[in-house]
Coordinates of C-alpha atoms in Angstrom, one line a residue:
Chain A
M737 CA 3.7 -19.6 21.0
R738 CA 0.2 -18.3 20.7
N739 CA -0.6 -18.5 24.3
T740 CA 2.8 -17.1 25.3
F741 CA 2.1 -14.1 23.1
I742 CA -1.4 -13.5 24.3
D743 CA -0.5 -14.1 28.0
A744 CA 2.3 -11.6 27.7
V745 CA 0.1 -9.0 26.2
I746 CA -2.6 -9.5 28.8
A747 CA 0.0 -9.5 31.7
R748 CA 1.7 -6.3 30.5
G749 CA -1.1 -4.4 28.8
G750 CA -2.4 -1.2 30.4
N751 CA -5.9 0.1 30.9
D752 CA -6.1 1.1 27.3
L753 CA -5.8 -2.6 26.1
M754 CA -8.6 -3.9 24.0
I755 CA -8.7 -7.3 22.5
V756 CA -11.2 -8.1 19.7
S757 CA -11.8 -11.4 18.0
G758 CA -13.6 -12.4 14.9
D759 CA -15.2 -15.4 16.6
A760 CA -11.9 -17.2 16.9
G761 CA -9.8 -18.3 19.8
L762 CA -12.2 -20.2 22.0
G763 CA -10.7 -20.6 25.4
V764 CA -7.7 -18.4 24.7
F765 CA -9.1 -15.3 26.4
D766 CA -11.2 -16.9 29.2
E767 CA -9.4 -15.5 32.2
F768 CA -9.0 -12.1 30.6
R769 CA -12.7 -11.9 29.8
R770 CA -13.5 -12.8 33.4
E771 CA -11.1 -10.2 34.9
V772 CA -11.8 -7.2 32.5
P773 CA -15.0 -8.0 30.6
D774 CA -15.2 -4.7 28.9
S775 CA -11.7 -5.1 27.4
F776 CA -12.6 -8.1 25.2
L777 CA -15.1 -8.2 22.4
N778 CA -16.0 -11.0 20.2
L779 CA -17.2 -9.1 17.1
G780 CA -18.6 -12.2 15.4
V781 CA -18.3 -13.6 12.0
A782 CA -18.0 -10.2 10.3
E783 CA -14.4 -9.4 9.4
Q784 CA -15.0 -6.1 7.7
N785 CA -16.7 -4.8 10.8
M786 CA -14.0 -6.3 12.9
A787 CA -11.1 -4.5 11.2
S788 CA -12.9 -1.1 10.9
F789 CA -14.2 -1.4 14.5
A790 CA -10.6 -2.0 15.7
A791 CA -9.5 1.2 13.8
G792 CA -12.3 3.1 15.6
L793 CA -11.2 1.8 19.0
A794 CA -7.6 2.9 18.2
L795 CA -8.8 6.4 17.2
T796 CA -10.1 6.8 20.7
G797 CA -6.7 6.0 22.2
H798 CA -7.0 2.3 22.8
K799 CA -4.2 -0.2 22.2
V800 CA -6.1 -2.7 20.1
Y801 CA -5.3 -6.4 19.4
V802 CA -7.3 -8.1 16.7
Y803 CA -7.2 -11.9 16.9
N804 CA -8.3 -14.2 14.1
I805 CA -7.2 -17.0 11.7
I806 CA -5.0 -15.3 9.2
P807 CA -7.2 -15.4 6.1
F808 CA -10.0 -13.8 8.1
L809 CA -7.7 -11.3 9.6
L810 CA -6.0 -10.0 6.4
Y811 CA -7.7 -11.4 3.3
R812 CA -11.4 -11.0 3.8
C813 CA -11.0 -7.5 5.1
Y814 CA -7.8 -6.4 3.3
E815 CA -9.2 -3.0 2.3
Q816 CA -10.2 -2.2 5.9
V817 CA -6.8 -3.2 7.0
R818 CA -5.3 -1.0 4.3
N819 CA -7.5 2.1 4.5
D820 CA -8.6 2.1 8.1
I821 CA -5.7 0.7 10.1
C822 CA -2.5 1.2 8.0
Y823 CA -3.3 4.4 6.1
Q824 CA -4.4 6.0 9.3
K825 CA -1.2 4.7 11.1
L826 CA -3.2 3.3 14.0
P827 CA -1.7 1.3 16.9
V828 CA -3.6 -1.9 16.0
V829 CA -1.9 -5.2 16.4
M830 CA -3.2 -7.9 14.1
V831 CA -2.5 -11.3 15.6
G832 CA -3.0 -14.1 13.0
V833 CA -2.9 -17.8 13.8
G834 CA -2.5 -20.7 11.4
S835 CA 0.6 -19.5 9.5
G836 CA 1.4 -21.6 6.4
V837 CA -0.3 -24.9 6.5
T838 CA -0.6 -25.2 10.3
Y839 CA -4.3 -26.1 9.9
A840 CA -3.8 -28.8 7.3
P841 CA -5.7 -30.7 6.1
A842 CA -8.3 -27.9 6.7
G843 CA -8.1 -26.9 3.0
M844 CA -6.9 -23.9 1.1
S845 CA -9.4 -21.5 2.6
H846 CA -7.6 -21.9 6.0
Y847 CA -4.0 -21.8 4.8
A848 CA -1.9 -18.7 5.0
V849 CA 0.8 -19.0 2.4
E850 CA 0.5 -15.5 0.8
D851 CA -0.1 -13.3 3.8
L852 CA 3.4 -11.9 3.8
G853 CA 2.9 -10.8 0.2
L854 CA -0.2 -8.9 1.2
A855 CA 1.4 -7.4 4.2
A856 CA 4.3 -6.3 2.1
T857 CA 1.9 -4.0 0.2
L858 CA 1.0 -2.1 3.3
P859 CA 3.3 0.8 4.3
N860 CA 3.5 1.6 8.0
L861 CA 3.0 -2.0 8.9
T862 CA 5.6 -3.9 10.9
V863 CA 5.5 -7.6 10.2
L864 CA 6.6 -10.2 12.8
S865 CA 6.8 -13.9 12.4
P866 CA 8.2 -15.4 15.7
C867 CA 9.5 -18.9 15.7
D868 CA 9.2 -19.9 19.3
A869 CA 7.9 -18.8 22.7
R870 CA 10.9 -16.6 23.4
E871 CA 10.5 -14.7 20.2
A872 CA 6.8 -14.5 20.8
Q873 CA 7.4 -13.0 24.3
T874 CA 9.7 -10.3 22.9
A875 CA 7.3 -9.7 20.0
A876 CA 4.5 -9.2 22.5
D877 CA 6.6 -6.6 24.4
F878 CA 7.4 -4.8 21.1
T879 CA 3.7 -4.6 20.1
L880 CA 2.6 -3.1 23.4
T881 CA 4.5 0.1 22.7
A882 CA 4.6 0.1 18.9
P883 CA 3.1 3.4 17.8
G884 CA 1.8 2.0 14.5
P885 CA 0.2 -1.1 13.1
V886 CA 1.8 -4.5 13.5
Y887 CA 1.0 -7.9 12.0
V888 CA 2.1 -10.9 14.1
R889 CA 2.1 -14.2 12.2
L890 CA 1.8 -17.1 14.5
A891 CA 1.3 -20.9 14.0
K892 CA -0.7 -22.2 16.9
R893 CA 0.9 -24.0 19.8
G894 CA 3.5 -26.6 20.8
E895 CA 6.3 -25.1 18.7
R896 CA 9.8 -26.3 19.7
A897 CA 12.0 -23.9 21.8
I898 CA 14.7 -22.6 19.5
H899 CA 16.3 -19.9 21.6
G900 CA 18.0 -20.8 24.9
T901 CA 17.9 -17.3 26.3
P902 CA 15.6 -14.3 26.1
V903 CA 15.5 -12.5 22.7
P904 CA 16.6 -8.9 23.2
D905 CA 15.3 -7.3 20.0
I906 CA 12.6 -8.7 17.9
L907 CA 13.3 -6.3 15.0
Q908 CA 16.8 -7.8 14.3
P909 CA 17.9 -11.0 12.6
L910 CA 18.9 -13.6 15.2
V911 CA 21.7 -16.1 14.7
V912 CA 20.6 -19.3 16.3
S913 CA 23.4 -21.5 15.1
A914 CA 26.8 -20.1 14.2
P915 CA 29.7 -22.4 13.4
D916 CA 33.0 -20.6 12.9
A917 CA 33.3 -21.2 9.2
A918 CA 30.0 -21.8 7.5
D919 CA 29.5 -23.2 4.0
C920 CA 26.0 -21.8 3.8
A921 CA 23.4 -19.8 5.7
I922 CA 19.8 -20.9 6.2
L923 CA 17.4 -18.0 6.7
F924 CA 13.9 -18.8 8.1
H925 CA 11.0 -17.3 10.0
G926 CA 8.2 -18.8 12.0
S927 CA 7.3 -22.3 12.9
I928 CA 9.4 -24.0 10.2
A929 CA 12.2 -23.6 12.7
D930 CA 12.1 -27.2 13.9
D931 CA 12.7 -28.7 10.5
V932 CA 15.3 -26.0 9.8
M933 CA 17.2 -26.8 13.0
D934 CA 17.0 -30.5 12.3
A935 CA 18.3 -30.0 8.7
G936 CA 21.2 -28.1 10.2
K937 CA 22.0 -31.1 12.4
L938 CA 21.8 -33.5 9.4
L939 CA 24.1 -31.3 7.4
K940 CA 26.6 -31.2 10.2
E941 CA 26.6 -35.0 10.3
R942 CA 27.6 -34.8 6.7
G943 CA 30.4 -32.4 7.3
I944 CA 28.5 -29.3 6.1
S945 CA 28.2 -26.4 8.4
A946 CA 25.3 -24.0 8.2
R947 CA 24.8 -20.6 9.8
V948 CA 21.1 -20.6 10.8
I949 CA 19.4 -17.3 11.2
S950 CA 15.9 -16.6 12.3
L951 CA 14.2 -13.5 10.9
P952 CA 11.3 -12.7 13.2
C953 CA 10.9 -9.2 11.7
L954 CA 10.2 -9.4 7.9
Q955 CA 9.1 -5.8 7.5
P956 CA 11.2 -3.7 7.7
L957 CA 14.0 -6.1 6.9
Q958 CA 17.3 -5.1 8.6
E959 CA 19.2 -5.5 5.3
D960 CA 22.6 -4.2 6.4
V961 CA 22.7 -6.3 9.6
L962 CA 21.6 -9.3 7.6
L963 CA 24.3 -8.8 4.9
D964 CA 26.9 -8.6 7.6
M965 CA 25.7 -11.9 9.1
L966 CA 25.9 -13.5 5.7
Q967 CA 29.6 -12.6 5.1
G968 CA 31.8 -15.5 4.2
V969 CA 29.1 -17.9 3.1
R970 CA 28.8 -19.0 -0.5
M971 CA 25.2 -20.0 -0.5
V972 CA 22.1 -18.6 1.2
V973 CA 18.9 -20.7 1.5
T974 CA 15.6 -19.2 2.6
V975 CA 13.1 -21.6 4.1
E976 CA 9.5 -20.7 5.0
E977 CA 6.0 -22.1 5.2
H978 CA 4.8 -19.5 2.6
Y979 CA 5.1 -18.9 -1.1
A980 CA 8.8 -18.1 -1.5
E981 CA 8.1 -15.6 -4.3
T982 CA 6.1 -13.2 -2.1
G983 CA 7.8 -14.1 1.2
L984 CA 11.2 -14.0 2.7
G985 CA 12.6 -15.6 -0.5
G986 CA 11.4 -12.8 -2.6
S987 CA 12.7 -10.1 -0.1
V988 CA 16.1 -11.7 0.0
A989 CA 16.2 -12.1 -3.8
R990 CA 15.5 -8.4 -4.2
L991 CA 18.2 -7.6 -1.6
A992 CA 20.6 -9.8 -3.6
A993 CA 19.7 -8.1 -6.9
N994 CA 20.3 -4.7 -5.4
R995 CA 23.4 -5.4 -3.4
R996 CA 25.2 -8.1 -5.4
P997 CA 26.6 -10.1 -2.6
A998 CA 29.1 -13.0 -3.2
W999 CA 26.6 -15.7 -2.2
K1000 CA 24.2 -17.6 -4.4
L1001 CA 20.5 -17.7 -3.3
R1002 CA 18.2 -20.6 -3.2
E1003 CA 14.6 -20.2 -2.1
R1004 CA 12.5 -22.9 -0.6
G1005 CA 8.8 -22.5 0.3
I1006 CA 5.3 -23.6 -0.5
P1007 CA 5.0 -24.0 -4.3
N1008 CA 3.2 -21.1 -5.8
R1009 CA -0.2 -22.7 -6.6
F1010 CA -3.4 -23.6 -4.8
L1011 CA -2.9 -26.7 -2.7
H1012 CA -5.2 -29.6 -3.3
E1013 CA -3.1 -32.2 -1.4
I1014 CA -4.7 -33.7 1.7
H1015 CA -2.1 -34.1 4.4
D1016 CA -1.5 -33.0 8.0
A1017 CA 1.0 -30.2 8.4
G1018 CA 3.9 -32.6 8.6
G1019 CA 2.8 -34.4 5.5
M1020 CA 2.4 -31.1 3.7
R1021 CA 6.0 -30.2 4.6
R1022 CA 7.2 -33.5 3.3
C1023 CA 5.2 -33.1 0.2
F1024 CA 6.8 -29.8 -0.6
G1025 CA 10.3 -30.7 0.5
L1026 CA 10.2 -28.6 3.6
N1027 CA 11.0 -31.4 6.0
A1028 CA 14.4 -31.6 7.6
A1029 CA 15.6 -34.6 5.5
A1030 CA 14.6 -33.1 2.2
L1031 CA 16.1 -29.7 3.1
A1032 CA 19.4 -31.3 4.1
R1033 CA 19.5 -33.4 1.0
D1034 CA 18.7 -30.4 -1.3
I1035 CA 21.1 -28.0 0.4
E1036 CA 23.9 -30.6 0.2
G1037 CA 23.1 -31.1 -3.5
W1038 CA 23.1 -27.4 -4.2
L1039 CA 26.4 -26.9 -2.5
N1040 CA 27.9 -29.8 -4.5
D1041 CA 26.6 -28.4 -7.7
G1042 CA 28.2 -25.1 -7.0
R1043 CA 31.6 -26.6 -6.4
Chain B
M1397 CA -27.8 28.6 16.7
N1398 CA -31.3 29.3 15.3
T1399 CA -32.4 27.6 12.1
T1400 CA -32.1 30.8 10.1
G1401 CA -28.5 30.8 11.0
I1402 CA -28.1 27.2 10.1
S1403 CA -29.8 27.7 6.7
D1404 CA -27.4 30.6 6.0
T1405 CA -24.5 28.3 6.8
A1406 CA -25.9 25.7 4.4
R1407 CA -26.1 28.3 1.7
R1408 CA -22.5 29.3 2.3
I1409 CA -21.5 25.6 2.2
R1410 CA -23.2 25.3 -1.1
R1411 CA -21.5 28.3 -2.5
E1412 CA -18.1 27.0 -1.4
I1413 CA -19.0 23.6 -3.0
I1414 CA -19.7 25.3 -6.4
E1415 CA -16.4 27.3 -6.1
M1416 CA -14.4 24.2 -5.2
A1417 CA -15.9 22.1 -8.0
Y1418 CA -15.4 24.9 -10.5
R1419 CA -11.7 25.5 -9.6
S1420 CA -10.8 21.8 -9.4
G1421 CA -12.9 20.5 -12.3
G1422 CA -13.8 17.6 -10.1
P1423 CA -17.0 15.6 -9.9
H1424 CA -19.5 14.8 -7.0
V1425 CA -21.1 18.2 -6.9
G1426 CA -24.6 16.7 -6.6
S1427 CA -23.5 14.4 -3.8
A1428 CA -21.9 17.3 -1.8
L1429 CA -24.9 19.6 -2.3
S1430 CA -27.4 17.0 -1.1
C1431 CA -25.9 16.9 2.4
A1432 CA -25.1 20.6 2.8
D1433 CA -28.1 21.1 5.2
I1434 CA -27.1 18.1 7.2
M1435 CA -23.6 19.4 7.5
A1436 CA -24.7 22.9 8.5
T1437 CA -27.1 21.5 11.1
L1438 CA -24.4 19.2 12.6
Y1439 CA -21.7 21.9 12.8
D1440 CA -24.0 24.8 13.8
G1441 CA -26.5 23.0 16.1
V1442 CA -25.6 19.5 17.1
L1443 CA -21.9 18.7 17.5
R1444 CA -20.3 19.7 20.8
L1445 CA -16.9 20.9 19.8
E1446 CA -15.7 22.5 23.1
P1447 CA -13.4 21.6 24.7
W1448 CA -11.9 20.2 21.5
E1449 CA -10.3 17.3 23.3
Q1450 CA -13.7 16.1 24.4
R1451 CA -15.5 16.9 21.2
D1452 CA -18.2 14.9 19.4
I1453 CA -16.9 13.0 16.4
F1454 CA -18.3 13.4 12.9
I1455 CA -17.3 10.8 10.3
L1456 CA -18.1 11.5 6.6
S1457 CA -18.4 8.0 5.3
K1458 CA -19.7 9.0 1.9
A1459 CA -16.4 10.8 1.5
H1460 CA -17.0 11.7 -2.2
A1461 CA -19.0 14.5 -0.7
A1462 CA -15.8 15.8 1.0
M1463 CA -16.4 19.4 -0.4
S1464 CA -19.4 19.7 1.9
L1465 CA -17.3 18.8 5.0
Y1466 CA -14.3 21.0 4.0
A1467 CA -16.7 23.9 3.5
A1468 CA -18.4 23.4 6.9
L1469 CA -15.0 23.1 8.6
A1470 CA -13.8 26.3 6.9
I1471 CA -16.9 28.2 7.9
K1472 CA -16.5 27.1 11.5
G1473 CA -12.8 28.2 11.5
I1474 CA -11.6 24.6 12.2
L1475 CA -9.9 24.3 8.8
D1476 CA -8.0 27.1 7.1
A1477 CA -10.3 28.6 4.5
K1478 CA -7.4 29.3 2.2
S1479 CA -6.9 25.5 1.8
L1480 CA -10.3 25.3 0.0
E1481 CA -8.7 27.2 -2.9
S1482 CA -6.5 24.2 -3.7
Y1483 CA -9.1 21.5 -3.1
C1484 CA -8.4 18.6 -5.5
R1485 CA -5.7 20.3 -7.4
D1486 CA -2.1 19.7 -8.3
R1487 CA 0.0 20.5 -5.1
G1488 CA -3.3 21.2 -3.3
A1489 CA -4.0 21.0 0.4
L1490 CA -7.2 18.9 0.3
P1491 CA -7.7 15.6 -1.6
A1492 CA -11.0 14.7 -3.3
H1493 CA -11.5 12.0 -0.6
L1494 CA -10.6 12.3 3.0
D1495 CA -7.2 12.0 4.5
R1496 CA -7.2 12.6 8.2
F1497 CA -3.6 13.9 8.1
S1498 CA -4.4 16.5 5.5
A1499 CA -6.1 19.1 7.7
P1500 CA -7.6 19.7 11.2
G1501 CA -11.1 18.5 11.8
I1502 CA -10.9 15.5 9.4
E1503 CA -11.6 12.8 12.0
C1504 CA -11.3 9.8 9.8
S1505 CA -9.8 9.0 6.4
A1506 CA -12.4 7.7 4.0
G1507 CA -13.3 7.3 0.4
S1508 CA -14.1 3.6 -0.1
L1509 CA -17.8 3.2 0.9
G1510 CA -18.8 1.0 3.8
H1511 CA -16.0 1.9 6.3
G1512 CA -17.2 4.9 8.3
L1513 CA -20.1 3.3 10.1
N1514 CA -17.9 0.5 11.4
I1515 CA -15.1 2.8 12.5
G1516 CA -17.7 5.0 14.2
L1517 CA -19.0 2.0 16.1
G1518 CA -15.5 1.3 17.4
M1519 CA -15.1 4.9 18.5
A1520 CA -18.4 4.9 20.2
Y1521 CA -17.6 1.7 22.1
G1522 CA -14.2 3.3 23.0
F1523 CA -15.8 6.4 24.4
N1524 CA -18.3 4.3 26.5
R1525 CA -15.4 2.2 27.8
Q1526 CA -13.6 5.4 28.8
R1527 CA -16.8 6.5 30.6
C1528 CA -17.0 9.8 28.6
D1529 CA -20.1 11.2 27.0
R1530 CA -18.6 11.9 23.6
R1531 CA -20.9 11.1 20.8
V1532 CA -20.3 9.8 17.2
F1533 CA -22.2 10.9 14.1
I1534 CA -21.7 9.2 10.8
L1535 CA -23.0 10.2 7.5
I1536 CA -23.6 7.5 4.9
G1537 CA -25.0 7.6 1.5
D1538 CA -28.1 5.6 0.4
G1539 CA -26.2 3.7 -2.3
E1540 CA -23.5 3.0 0.4
S1541 CA -26.0 0.7 2.2
Q1542 CA -25.5 -1.8 -0.6
E1543 CA -22.1 -2.5 1.1
G1544 CA -22.2 -5.7 3.2
S1545 CA -20.1 -4.1 5.8
V1546 CA -22.9 -1.6 6.6
W1547 CA -25.1 -4.5 7.5
E1548 CA -22.4 -6.2 9.5
G1549 CA -22.3 -3.0 11.6
A1550 CA -26.1 -2.6 11.7
L1551 CA -26.4 -6.2 12.9
F1552 CA -23.8 -5.9 15.6
A1553 CA -24.2 -2.4 17.1
P1554 CA -27.5 -2.9 19.1
R1555 CA -25.8 -5.7 21.1
L1556 CA -23.4 -3.1 22.5
G1557 CA -26.1 -0.5 23.2
L1558 CA -24.2 2.4 21.7
G1559 CA -26.8 5.0 22.3
N1560 CA -24.0 7.5 21.6
V1561 CA -24.1 6.6 17.9
T1562 CA -26.2 8.4 15.3
V1563 CA -26.0 7.4 11.7
I1564 CA -27.4 9.7 9.2
M1565 CA -28.4 8.4 5.8
D1566 CA -28.3 11.0 3.0
Y1567 CA -31.2 9.4 1.1
N1568 CA -31.0 11.3 -2.2
N1569 CA -32.2 8.4 -4.2
L1570 CA -29.5 8.6 -6.9
Q1571 CA -26.3 6.6 -6.9
G1572 CA -23.6 6.5 -9.5
Y1573 CA -25.6 4.7 -12.1
G1574 CA -29.2 5.5 -11.3
R1575 CA -32.0 5.0 -8.8
P1576 CA -31.0 2.6 -6.0
R1577 CA -34.3 0.6 -6.4
E1578 CA -33.4 -0.1 -10.0
I1579 CA -29.9 -1.3 -9.1
C1580 CA -30.1 -3.0 -5.7
G1581 CA -33.0 -1.8 -3.6
F1582 CA -32.8 -1.6 0.1
E1583 CA -36.4 -0.7 0.9
P1584 CA -38.1 -0.9 3.2
V1585 CA -35.2 0.9 4.9
Q1586 CA -37.0 1.9 8.0
A1587 CA -38.4 -1.6 8.7
K1588 CA -35.0 -3.1 8.1
W1589 CA -33.1 -1.0 10.5
E1590 CA -35.8 -1.3 13.1
A1591 CA -35.7 -5.0 12.8
F1592 CA -32.0 -4.9 13.4
G1593 CA -32.7 -3.1 16.7
W1594 CA -32.0 0.5 15.8
Q1595 CA -34.0 3.6 16.7
V1596 CA -35.1 4.9 13.3
V1597 CA -36.1 8.5 12.7
L1598 CA -37.3 9.8 9.3
T1599 CA -36.8 13.4 8.4
D1600 CA -36.6 15.9 5.6
G1601 CA -32.9 16.3 5.0
H1602 CA -33.3 19.9 3.9
D1603 CA -35.5 21.2 6.7
C1604 CA -32.9 22.4 9.2
Q1605 CA -35.5 22.6 12.0
A1606 CA -36.6 19.0 11.4
L1607 CA -33.0 17.9 11.1
L1608 CA -32.1 19.7 14.3
R1609 CA -35.0 18.0 16.1
A1610 CA -34.1 14.6 14.8
L1611 CA -30.4 14.9 15.6
T1612 CA -30.8 16.4 19.1
A1613 CA -33.6 14.1 20.4
A1614 CA -32.6 12.2 23.5
S1615 CA -31.2 8.8 22.9
D1616 CA -33.4 5.8 24.0
G1617 CA -30.2 3.8 24.6
R1618 CA -30.2 2.2 21.2
P1619 CA -28.0 3.3 18.3
R1620 CA -30.0 5.6 16.1
I1621 CA -30.3 6.1 12.3
V1622 CA -31.8 9.3 10.9
I1623 CA -33.0 8.7 7.4
A1624 CA -32.8 12.1 5.8
N1625 CA -34.7 12.4 2.6
T1626 CA -32.8 14.6 0.3
V1627 CA -32.5 15.8 -3.3
K1628 CA -29.2 15.3 -5.1
G1629 CA -27.8 18.6 -6.2
K1630 CA -30.2 20.5 -3.9
G1631 CA -30.1 24.3 -4.1
V1632 CA -29.1 24.6 -7.7
S1633 CA -32.2 24.1 -9.9
F1634 CA -30.5 22.6 -12.9
M1635 CA -28.5 20.1 -10.8
E1636 CA -31.4 18.9 -8.7
D1637 CA -32.2 15.2 -9.0
Q1638 CA -30.1 14.9 -12.1
L1639 CA -28.0 11.7 -12.2
I1640 CA -25.4 13.3 -14.4
W1641 CA -24.4 15.7 -11.6
H1642 CA -22.8 12.8 -9.8
Y1643 CA -20.1 13.2 -12.4
Y1644 CA -20.4 16.5 -14.3
T1645 CA -17.9 19.2 -13.8
V1646 CA -18.8 22.8 -13.3
T1647 CA -18.2 25.2 -16.3
T1648 CA -18.0 28.9 -16.0
E1649 CA -21.6 29.2 -17.1
H1650 CA -22.8 26.6 -14.6
H1651 CA -20.8 28.4 -11.9
D1652 CA -22.2 31.8 -12.5
R1653 CA -25.8 30.5 -12.8
A1654 CA -25.4 28.4 -9.6
L1655 CA -24.0 31.2 -7.6
R1656 CA -26.8 33.5 -8.7
E1657 CA -29.3 31.0 -7.3
L1658 CA -27.3 30.7 -4.1
A1659 CA -27.0 34.4 -3.5

């Protein structure tokens, strides 16, 4: 997903393309650096300078991509992102890798389980969380012509293909599995897609049909389109590798509070605390009930409770 | 423009600062007055502003001195002088700190310290990459160099060359709470920037001729910092080098006395 995104940007970017990194992404930009050496800068381990420098490049008419691990892209230099990039409405694309607990067991410093909450505080910022290479491809196309700032939340690589055909519009919710009559809908974004899809299969085996919807664009959320897609279900479950309170779960909860739909909402994400567990990414998901088996079990239980 | 003309512009900037501070009841008069000569020298004698599309860029990173920039832009006819009347007031045209969407000539939004230098470096690299000879001037405060981001930029810039960058430090030796050396000293400032690979020029920040010389000297290919020794509140005797004029607001009596001195 990461390489698909970067390769698409490099392939289709114009002369105004500038990619800067905060000393991350060894190997990812090798060919680009060889071909157009003045279009890539490693700005070193200095995130404040990185974010402001990117804003300056954009002020001179460049299309700027900033690449880093998410905490060092958004957290360390939050105020530079806020004041210099977003407040000034500059066409800077912040490409963050290591969504959720991708880098587990790297430790809390390297996890990104609250980035969407931070991004949600930034007006003018479009937030994309693609789930596979096809979404990443369309996301790349969108960012190349976006007039304002964009944050792209990526895992790393090797994500399972979810979409069988190209994704036409990255800003819209995308139905990836749509049985005629669904008992529930599962909303997700990003690399948790594999466990969500597997959970859908497990539920189907148990006679429960789930409408599965990917939300690659979390900001702005296409609320009316989403509400239409959710018609007829009695339960909506959000699943994400992020704190649910400040992620998709929170957004959908606000939507439900404002619009009073017929469905009940359940939110599933990383528990809202610092993580001291030592597991790989799969182990972390199991630990927090984000693996397919636990998701299927819990969704089945919630549906039965509601009967 | 000759230095008499520049000094006259500086005096007009100072008068406008007093008027703006008086009407708005806002602070930072001392900070704005300390860089009035720098602002006048830049806008009268240094910045190439024609054609506008190819102009040099000036970034006021110590944006709490915004009154000084607004005044200079108004005197140059870049910004509508009428907008000064509603500076920092309810339903006004100009905020206390810089918003680049508020008026023409504001190149960069600013207010939080330690941003402008790094944005300026990005712009300077951008211009070099576009093979154009536009230059970037950035004014920082002395207290501002306690920000780590300033040193991130200082450390990084020489690697890129960036001979089209000039940082000016308004070294008025008073920050919000006192003397920098008593709070978090950054001396020896010249040796530090030289060690980082910058061309360092020391100058009197109120001598327009010296400023003009420092700011128009040919680049040696390295980024340059001009350390301008200044006096906070310069030009108004009872404000000069007085910590309290970082915050004090201008009363009618202050206003009348100050304008008499700046006549």
